[in-house]
Coordinates of C-alpha atoms in Angstrom, one line a residue:
T143 CA -48.8 -26.6 -47.3
E144 CA -49.8 -27.4 -50.9
N145 CA -46.5 -26.2 -52.4
I146 CA -44.2 -28.2 -50.1
T147 CA -41.7 -30.3 -52.1
F148 CA -39.4 -33.1 -50.9
F149 CA -35.7 -33.2 -51.6
H150 CA -34.9 -36.7 -50.1
E151 CA -36.0 -40.1 -51.2
S152 CA -36.2 -41.1 -47.6
T153 CA -39.2 -38.9 -47.0
K154 CA -42.1 -41.2 -47.8
L155 CA -45.1 -39.3 -46.4
G156 CA -45.4 -35.7 -45.1
V157 CA -48.3 -33.4 -44.3
G158 CA -51.8 -34.9 -44.3
D159 CA -51.6 -37.9 -41.9
D160 CA -51.2 -38.5 -38.2
A161 CA -47.4 -38.7 -38.6
A162 CA -44.7 -38.2 -41.2
V163 CA -43.0 -41.3 -42.5
F164 CA -39.3 -41.8 -43.3
D165 CA -37.4 -44.7 -44.8
H166 CA -34.2 -45.1 -42.8
G167 CA -33.7 -48.8 -42.9
S168 CA -35.6 -52.0 -42.2
D169 CA -38.5 -50.2 -40.6
Y170 CA -40.2 -46.9 -41.3
S171 CA -39.5 -44.0 -38.9
L172 CA -42.5 -42.0 -37.7
V173 CA -42.5 -38.3 -36.5
S174 CA -45.4 -36.3 -35.1
T175 CA -45.6 -33.0 -33.3
D176 CA -48.4 -31.5 -31.2
M177 CA -48.6 -28.1 -29.5
L178 CA -50.8 -27.3 -26.5
V179 CA -51.4 -23.6 -25.8
E180 CA -52.8 -22.2 -22.5
G181 CA -56.2 -20.7 -23.1
V182 CA -56.7 -22.6 -26.3
H183 CA -56.1 -26.3 -25.4
F184 CA -56.2 -26.2 -21.6
D185 CA -57.3 -24.2 -18.6
L186 CA -55.0 -24.2 -15.6
S187 CA -57.8 -23.3 -13.3
Y188 CA -58.9 -26.9 -13.3
T189 CA -56.0 -28.8 -15.0
P190 CA -53.3 -30.1 -12.7
L191 CA -49.8 -29.6 -14.2
K192 CA -48.9 -33.3 -13.7
H193 CA -52.1 -34.3 -15.6
L194 CA -51.2 -31.7 -18.3
G195 CA -47.8 -33.2 -18.8
Y196 CA -49.2 -36.7 -19.0
K197 CA -51.8 -35.6 -21.6
A198 CA -49.3 -33.7 -23.7
A199 CA -47.2 -36.8 -24.1
M200 CA -50.2 -39.1 -24.7
V201 CA -51.6 -37.0 -27.6
N202 CA -48.3 -37.5 -29.4
F203 CA -48.1 -41.2 -28.6
S204 CA -51.6 -41.5 -30.0
D205 CA -50.5 -40.1 -33.4
I206 CA -47.8 -42.7 -33.7
Y207 CA -50.2 -45.5 -32.8
A208 CA -52.6 -44.2 -35.4
M209 CA -50.0 -45.1 -38.0
G210 CA -49.7 -48.7 -36.7
G211 CA -46.4 -47.9 -35.0
L212 CA -44.9 -47.6 -31.6
P213 CA -43.4 -44.4 -30.1
K214 CA -39.8 -44.6 -29.1
Q215 CA -38.5 -41.1 -28.2
I216 CA -39.9 -37.6 -27.5
V217 CA -38.4 -34.2 -27.3
V218 CA -40.2 -31.5 -25.2
G219 CA -40.4 -27.7 -26.0
L220 CA -41.7 -25.4 -23.3
A221 CA -42.4 -21.7 -23.3
L222 CA -43.5 -20.3 -20.0
S223 CA -43.9 -17.0 -18.1
N224 CA -42.3 -16.0 -14.8
R225 CA -45.5 -16.9 -12.9
F226 CA -44.4 -20.5 -13.1
P227 CA -41.9 -21.5 -10.3
V228 CA -39.4 -24.3 -10.8
E229 CA -41.7 -26.6 -8.7
A230 CA -44.5 -26.2 -11.3
I231 CA -42.3 -27.2 -14.1
E232 CA -41.1 -30.2 -12.1
E233 CA -44.7 -31.2 -11.7
L234 CA -45.3 -30.9 -15.4
Y235 CA -42.3 -33.0 -16.2
E236 CA -43.4 -35.6 -13.6
G237 CA -46.5 -36.2 -15.7
I238 CA -44.5 -36.4 -18.9
R239 CA -42.1 -38.9 -17.3
L240 CA -45.0 -41.0 -16.0
A241 CA -46.4 -41.2 -19.5
C242 CA -43.0 -42.2 -20.9
Q243 CA -42.6 -44.8 -18.3
R244 CA -46.0 -46.4 -19.0
H245 CA -45.5 -46.5 -22.7
E246 CA -41.7 -47.3 -22.7
V247 CA -40.7 -44.0 -24.5
D248 CA -37.4 -42.2 -24.0
L249 CA -37.4 -38.5 -23.2
V250 CA -34.3 -37.4 -25.0
G251 CA -34.2 -33.6 -25.1
G252 CA -36.0 -30.4 -25.9
D253 CA -35.8 -26.7 -25.3
T254 CA -37.2 -24.1 -22.9
T255 CA -37.8 -20.4 -23.4
S256 CA -39.7 -17.5 -21.9
S257 CA -43.3 -16.6 -22.8
T258 CA -45.3 -13.4 -22.3
S259 CA -48.6 -15.2 -22.8
G260 CA -48.7 -18.2 -20.5
L261 CA -47.7 -21.8 -21.0
I262 CA -47.0 -23.5 -24.3
I263 CA -46.0 -27.1 -24.6
S264 CA -44.7 -28.6 -27.9
I265 CA -43.8 -32.3 -28.0
T266 CA -42.4 -34.2 -30.9
A267 CA -42.7 -37.9 -30.8
M268 CA -40.5 -40.3 -32.9
G269 CA -41.5 -43.9 -33.5
A270 CA -41.1 -46.9 -35.8
V271 CA -43.3 -49.3 -37.7
A272 CA -42.6 -52.4 -39.8
K273 CA -42.9 -51.5 -43.4
D274 CA -45.6 -54.1 -44.0
A275 CA -47.6 -52.8 -40.9
L276 CA -47.8 -49.1 -41.8
V277 CA -51.3 -47.8 -41.8
K278 CA -52.3 -44.5 -43.5
R279 CA -55.5 -42.6 -43.7
S280 CA -55.7 -43.3 -47.4
G281 CA -55.9 -47.1 -47.6
A282 CA -59.6 -47.8 -47.1
Q283 CA -61.7 -49.7 -49.7
A284 CA -65.4 -49.5 -50.4
K285 CA -67.3 -52.0 -48.2
D286 CA -64.6 -52.0 -45.5
L287 CA -66.0 -52.0 -42.0
I288 CA -65.5 -48.9 -39.9
V289 CA -64.4 -49.8 -36.3
V290 CA -63.8 -47.7 -33.2
S291 CA -61.9 -48.6 -30.1
G292 CA -63.3 -47.9 -26.6
D293 CA -66.2 -45.4 -26.2
L294 CA -66.7 -41.8 -27.3
G295 CA -67.9 -38.5 -25.9
G296 CA -66.4 -38.9 -22.4
A297 CA -63.7 -36.2 -22.8
Y298 CA -66.2 -33.7 -24.0
M299 CA -68.6 -34.4 -21.1
G300 CA -65.7 -34.2 -18.7
L301 CA -64.9 -30.7 -20.1
Q302 CA -68.5 -29.6 -19.7
L303 CA -68.5 -30.7 -16.0
L304 CA -65.2 -28.9 -15.3
E305 CA -66.4 -25.7 -17.0
R306 CA -69.7 -25.8 -15.0
E307 CA -67.8 -26.2 -11.7
K308 CA -65.4 -23.4 -12.7
Q309 CA -68.3 -21.0 -13.2
V310 CA -69.8 -22.0 -9.8
Y311 CA -66.5 -21.3 -8.2
L312 CA -66.1 -17.9 -9.8
E313 CA -69.6 -16.9 -8.6
H314 CA -69.4 -18.7 -5.1
P315 CA -65.7 -19.3 -4.2
T316 CA -66.7 -21.1 -0.9
I317 CA -68.7 -23.8 -2.6
Q318 CA -66.8 -27.1 -3.1
P319 CA -66.8 -28.7 -6.6
D320 CA -69.5 -31.3 -7.3
L321 CA -67.5 -33.9 -9.2
A322 CA -68.2 -37.1 -7.2
G323 CA -69.3 -40.1 -9.3
H324 CA -67.9 -38.7 -12.6
E325 CA -64.3 -39.9 -12.3
Y326 CA -64.4 -41.7 -15.6
V327 CA -65.3 -38.6 -17.8
L328 CA -62.9 -36.4 -15.8
E329 CA -60.0 -38.8 -16.5
R330 CA -61.0 -38.9 -20.1
Q331 CA -60.5 -35.1 -20.3
L332 CA -57.6 -34.5 -17.9
K333 CA -55.6 -37.8 -18.3
P334 CA -56.4 -39.6 -21.5
E335 CA -54.7 -42.9 -22.4
A336 CA -53.3 -43.5 -25.9
R337 CA -54.4 -46.9 -27.2
R338 CA -51.1 -48.9 -27.3
D339 CA -53.1 -51.9 -26.2
I340 CA -55.3 -51.8 -29.4
I341 CA -52.2 -51.9 -31.7
K342 CA -50.9 -54.9 -29.8
M343 CA -54.4 -56.5 -29.8
L344 CA -54.8 -56.1 -33.6
N345 CA -51.4 -57.6 -34.2
E346 CA -52.2 -60.6 -32.0
M347 CA -55.5 -61.1 -33.9
E348 CA -53.7 -60.8 -37.2
V349 CA -56.0 -57.9 -38.2
Q350 CA -54.3 -55.3 -40.5
P351 CA -56.3 -52.1 -40.7
T352 CA -56.7 -50.7 -44.1
S353 CA -56.8 -47.1 -42.8
M354 CA -56.6 -45.5 -39.4
I355 CA -56.7 -42.2 -37.5
D356 CA -56.9 -41.2 -33.8
I357 CA -60.0 -39.3 -32.6
S358 CA -58.7 -36.0 -31.4
D359 CA -61.2 -33.6 -33.0
G360 CA -64.4 -35.6 -32.9
L361 CA -65.7 -38.8 -34.7
S362 CA -67.4 -36.9 -37.6
S363 CA -64.2 -34.9 -38.4
E364 CA -62.0 -38.0 -38.3
L365 CA -64.4 -40.0 -40.5
L366 CA -64.4 -37.2 -43.1
H367 CA -60.6 -37.2 -43.0
L368 CA -60.5 -40.9 -43.7
S369 CA -63.1 -40.7 -46.4
K370 CA -61.3 -37.8 -48.2
A371 CA -57.9 -39.4 -48.0
S372 CA -59.2 -42.7 -49.3
G373 CA -61.5 -41.1 -51.9
L374 CA -64.6 -42.7 -50.5
G375 CA -67.8 -42.1 -48.7
C376 CA -68.9 -43.6 -45.4
H377 CA -72.1 -44.8 -43.7
I378 CA -72.4 -45.1 -39.9
F379 CA -75.3 -45.8 -37.5
E380 CA -76.2 -43.9 -34.4
N381 CA -77.2 -47.0 -32.5
K382 CA -73.7 -48.5 -33.0
I383 CA -71.7 -45.7 -31.6
P384 CA -70.3 -46.8 -28.1
L385 CA -71.2 -44.5 -25.2
D386 CA -70.3 -44.9 -21.5
P387 CA -73.3 -44.8 -19.2
D388 CA -71.9 -41.7 -17.4
V389 CA -71.8 -39.8 -20.8
I390 CA -75.5 -40.6 -21.2
R391 CA -76.3 -39.4 -17.7
L392 CA -74.4 -36.2 -18.0
S393 CA -75.8 -35.5 -21.4
E394 CA -79.3 -35.5 -19.8
I395 CA -78.1 -33.1 -17.1
F396 CA -76.5 -30.7 -19.6
K397 CA -79.3 -31.2 -22.2
I398 CA -76.8 -32.4 -24.8
N399 CA -77.4 -35.2 -27.2
P400 CA -74.8 -37.8 -26.3
I401 CA -74.3 -38.6 -30.0
T402 CA -73.4 -34.9 -30.5
A403 CA -70.7 -35.3 -27.9
A404 CA -69.4 -38.4 -29.6
L405 CA -69.5 -36.9 -33.1
N406 CA -68.2 -33.4 -32.3
G407 CA -66.6 -33.4 -28.9
G408 CA -63.1 -34.7 -29.6
E409 CA -60.1 -35.5 -27.3
D410 CA -61.2 -39.1 -26.8
Y411 CA -57.9 -40.4 -28.4
E412 CA -59.5 -43.6 -29.4
L413 CA -58.5 -45.2 -32.7
L414 CA -60.9 -45.1 -35.7
F415 CA -60.0 -47.6 -38.4
T416 CA -61.3 -49.6 -41.3
I417 CA -60.8 -53.4 -41.9
A418 CA -61.7 -55.8 -44.6
Q419 CA -65.1 -57.5 -44.2
A420 CA -63.2 -60.8 -44.1
D421 CA -61.7 -59.8 -40.7
Y422 CA -65.0 -59.2 -39.1
D423 CA -65.1 -62.6 -37.4
K424 CA -61.8 -61.9 -35.7
I425 CA -63.1 -58.8 -33.9
K426 CA -66.9 -59.3 -33.5
H427 CA -66.7 -60.6 -29.9
N428 CA -64.0 -58.2 -28.7
P429 CA -65.5 -55.7 -26.1
N430 CA -62.8 -53.2 -26.9
L431 CA -63.8 -52.8 -30.6
T432 CA -67.1 -51.7 -32.1
P433 CA -68.0 -51.8 -35.8
I434 CA -70.1 -48.7 -36.4
G435 CA -70.6 -48.7 -40.2
Y436 CA -68.9 -49.2 -43.5
M437 CA -67.1 -47.3 -46.3
T438 CA -69.0 -46.5 -49.5
E439 CA -68.3 -45.2 -52.9
A440 CA -67.5 -41.5 -52.9
S441 CA -70.8 -40.6 -54.7
A442 CA -72.8 -41.8 -51.7
G443 CA -71.2 -39.1 -49.4
C444 CA -70.7 -39.4 -45.7
V445 CA -73.9 -40.3 -43.9
I446 CA -75.2 -41.3 -40.4
T447 CA -78.4 -43.2 -39.9
L448 CA -80.2 -41.9 -36.8
N449 CA -82.2 -44.1 -34.5
E450 CA -85.5 -43.0 -36.0
G451 CA -84.2 -44.2 -39.4
T452 CA -83.4 -40.8 -40.9
D453 CA -80.2 -40.4 -42.9
V454 CA -78.2 -37.2 -42.2
A455 CA -75.0 -36.0 -43.8
L456 CA -72.0 -36.0 -41.5
K457 CA -70.5 -32.5 -41.0
A458 CA -67.1 -31.6 -39.5
Q459 CA -68.1 -29.7 -36.4
G460 CA -65.3 -30.9 -34.1
F461 CA -62.6 -28.9 -32.5
N462 CA -61.0 -26.3 -34.8
H463 CA -57.4 -25.5 -33.6
M464 CA -57.5 -22.1 -35.4
T465 CA -60.8 -20.8 -33.9
D466 CA -61.7 -22.7 -30.8
S467 CA -60.5 -22.1 -27.2
A468 CA -60.5 -24.0 -24.0
S469 CA -62.9 -21.5 -22.3

C-alpha cells in the first residue's frame, strides 16, 4: 500500500487506521471494510449462522467507533457455495439485521455471488464523526494514560472451549457438549458487542481520547499499532489488565496464562485508547474503563511489567490474517 496516492482533497485519511476518513461537509465521513472467510475467521461446525451475521456486522461497527464516530449504513457482500440453502442465508441476514437494529444502522445494499470454497462475508460500514471529535491512532502524547474498556481474553478462551468440544464430538459423536457455566466467554467469541456505549460515555464525561483502536488482534498488537502510529513507546502493567473470573478459571483448565489470552488472543472488540493525564479524575471510578499504563518516549520501547516485577518487551503475537486460521 506504500505507493497509493490520493487524487481528491476530500480524502483525509486512507490505509493505516481503523477507518478511512473523508471530508464531505460539516462532519467527516468514515468507511471501513472487514471480510470474514470460512476456515480462516470462523468454523461453521460450532458457529450458528445468525451469530455469524451479528458478529460480521459488529466487527465493522467497532472500527467506526474506534475513530470516535457512529456507524450509519452498511453494505453486505456474500460469496457462498450451493451447500447453503436459502433458509441458511435468511438466518445469516437475521443476525445482520439484529445488529443493525441494536446499533441504529441502515442496511442499504450489497452483492451476492457463488463460491467454490465455502462462505465469505464482506461488510463495508459507513459512518460519521464531528470534525473536532475524530480520533486517530496517531494522536497520543508521551505520558498519556493507556485505557481499555471492559475486560480482555474472553473471546480467545471461548474459542478454546469450542475447539475442545469440537474435538470431543469428532471422537465421540454421542457425547453432549460441556459448555454449561461458560456463557460469558462463548458470547464473547460467537456474539461480540461493539462498544457504542463507551463512545457515548466518553462524550458525556467530556473526555476526548488522544488516540484509539479497537482490540481485534490482541492487546499487544494493538498497543504496538498505537505506539508506532504516534511515534512513541508504551508501558503497561500485568496486574492492571482487566480479566473476567471465567477467563481465569478456564485458563487454569487449559493451562494458559490468562495474560497471554488478553495480550495475544484478540476478537474482544473492546476499545483501547489514550487520554491526557488531566482527564484521569473523570474516569478513575468508572467500572467500564481501566487505566493499564502510559505512553513513553519512543526510545523506551513497548514494555509490560509482570507481577513479579520483571519488565518484558511487548511482541505482536496476536491473530495474523495472512497466516492464521480458525481451526
